[in-house]
């Protein structure tokens, strides 16, 4: 089962900068999870597909679909729980 974490951000988004170190730590600890940063200004189609309204938005998904979605700066334990639930 493939587990992915999609990080929707923009260069002008201050809270996105606060989210980055948390996601970098998780990426280091979860080597089997695909981490993907998506700049909403560059990739509006994907942002629309995932109905991103606010930044940062973090989406955790697996082969079955979206497991969880977080809007705003989200702490590590919450994201970690979603990764575990997704099968990471």
Short mmCIF file of C-alpha atoms in Angstrom, two decimals:
data_model
loop_
_atom_site.label_atom_id
_atom_site.label_comp_id
_atom_site.label_asym_id
_atom_site.label_seq_id
_atom_site.Cartn_x
_atom_site.Cartn_y
_atom_site.Cartn_z
CA UNK A 1 0.00 0.00 0.00
CA UNK A 2 1.39 3.37 -1.02
CA UNK A 3 1.03 6.18 1.52
CA UNK A 4 1.41 9.77 0.32
CA UNK A 5 1.51 13.09 2.11
CA UNK A 6 0.66 16.11 -0.03
CA UNK A 7 1.80 19.46 1.31
CA UNK A 8 -0.08 22.31 -0.37
CA UNK A 9 1.79 25.59 0.16
CA UNK A 10 2.76 28.93 -1.40
CA UNK A 11 5.95 30.95 -1.12
CA UNK A 12 4.04 33.91 0.33
CA UNK A 13 2.36 31.80 3.05
CA UNK A 14 3.88 32.47 6.50
CA UNK A 15 2.17 29.54 8.27
CA UNK A 16 3.50 27.24 5.53
CA UNK A 17 7.03 28.15 6.67
CA UNK A 18 6.06 27.11 10.20
CA UNK A 19 4.74 23.78 8.88
CA UNK A 20 7.91 22.92 6.93
CA UNK A 21 10.16 21.76 9.82
CA UNK A 22 7.44 19.43 11.10
CA UNK A 23 7.03 17.83 7.67
CA UNK A 24 10.80 17.58 7.18
CA UNK A 25 11.10 15.66 10.47
CA UNK A 26 8.30 13.31 9.43
CA UNK A 27 9.89 12.76 6.01
CA UNK A 28 13.13 11.76 7.72
CA UNK A 29 11.32 9.31 10.02
CA UNK A 30 8.90 7.85 7.45
CA UNK A 31 11.12 6.83 4.56
CA UNK A 32 8.40 4.65 3.03
CA UNK A 33 5.93 7.54 2.72
CA UNK A 34 5.92 9.66 -0.44
CA UNK A 35 6.12 13.33 0.54
CA UNK A 36 5.10 15.79 -2.16
CA UNK A 37 5.19 19.59 -1.92
CA UNK A 38 2.66 21.28 -4.18
CA UNK A 39 2.97 25.01 -4.83
CA UNK A 40 -0.63 26.11 -5.35
CA UNK A 41 0.50 29.06 -7.46
CA UNK A 42 2.31 26.73 -9.87
CA UNK A 43 -0.10 23.77 -9.80
CA UNK A 44 -3.62 25.13 -9.49
CA UNK A 45 -5.14 22.07 -11.16
CA UNK A 46 -3.98 19.75 -8.39
CA UNK A 47 -5.01 22.26 -5.72
CA UNK A 48 -8.48 22.41 -7.29
CA UNK A 49 -8.67 18.64 -7.56
CA UNK A 50 -8.07 18.38 -3.79
CA UNK A 51 -10.37 21.37 -3.11
CA UNK A 52 -7.67 23.32 -1.28
CA UNK A 53 -9.20 26.51 0.13
CA UNK A 54 -6.64 27.57 2.75
CA UNK A 55 -2.92 27.18 3.31
CA UNK A 56 -1.16 25.22 4.48
CA UNK A 57 -3.23 22.14 3.69
CA UNK A 58 -1.79 18.68 4.30
CA UNK A 59 -3.51 15.66 2.77
CA UNK A 60 -2.65 12.09 3.78
CA UNK A 61 -3.82 9.45 1.34
CA UNK A 62 -3.25 5.83 0.45
CA UNK A 63 -4.38 3.55 -2.38
CA UNK A 64 -7.94 3.69 -1.04
CA UNK A 65 -8.12 7.50 -1.14
CA UNK A 66 -7.83 10.36 1.32
CA UNK A 67 -7.34 9.24 4.92
CA UNK A 68 -7.15 12.67 6.53
CA UNK A 69 -6.81 16.35 5.71
CA UNK A 70 -5.40 19.13 7.86
CA UNK A 71 -5.87 22.86 7.28
CA UNK A 72 -3.58 25.33 9.00
CA UNK A 73 -0.37 24.56 10.85
CA UNK A 74 -0.72 21.02 12.18
CA UNK A 75 1.44 19.47 14.87
CA UNK A 76 3.44 16.30 14.36
CA UNK A 77 1.31 13.93 16.53
CA UNK A 78 -1.81 14.68 14.48
CA UNK A 79 -0.09 14.07 11.15
CA UNK A 80 1.70 11.03 12.53
CA UNK A 81 -1.63 9.50 13.61
CA UNK A 82 -2.99 9.98 10.08
CA UNK A 83 0.14 8.38 8.56
CA UNK A 84 -0.23 5.37 10.85
CA UNK A 85 -3.94 5.12 10.02
CA UNK A 86 -3.05 5.20 6.30
CA UNK A 87 -0.72 2.26 6.77
CA UNK A 88 2.72 3.89 7.12
#
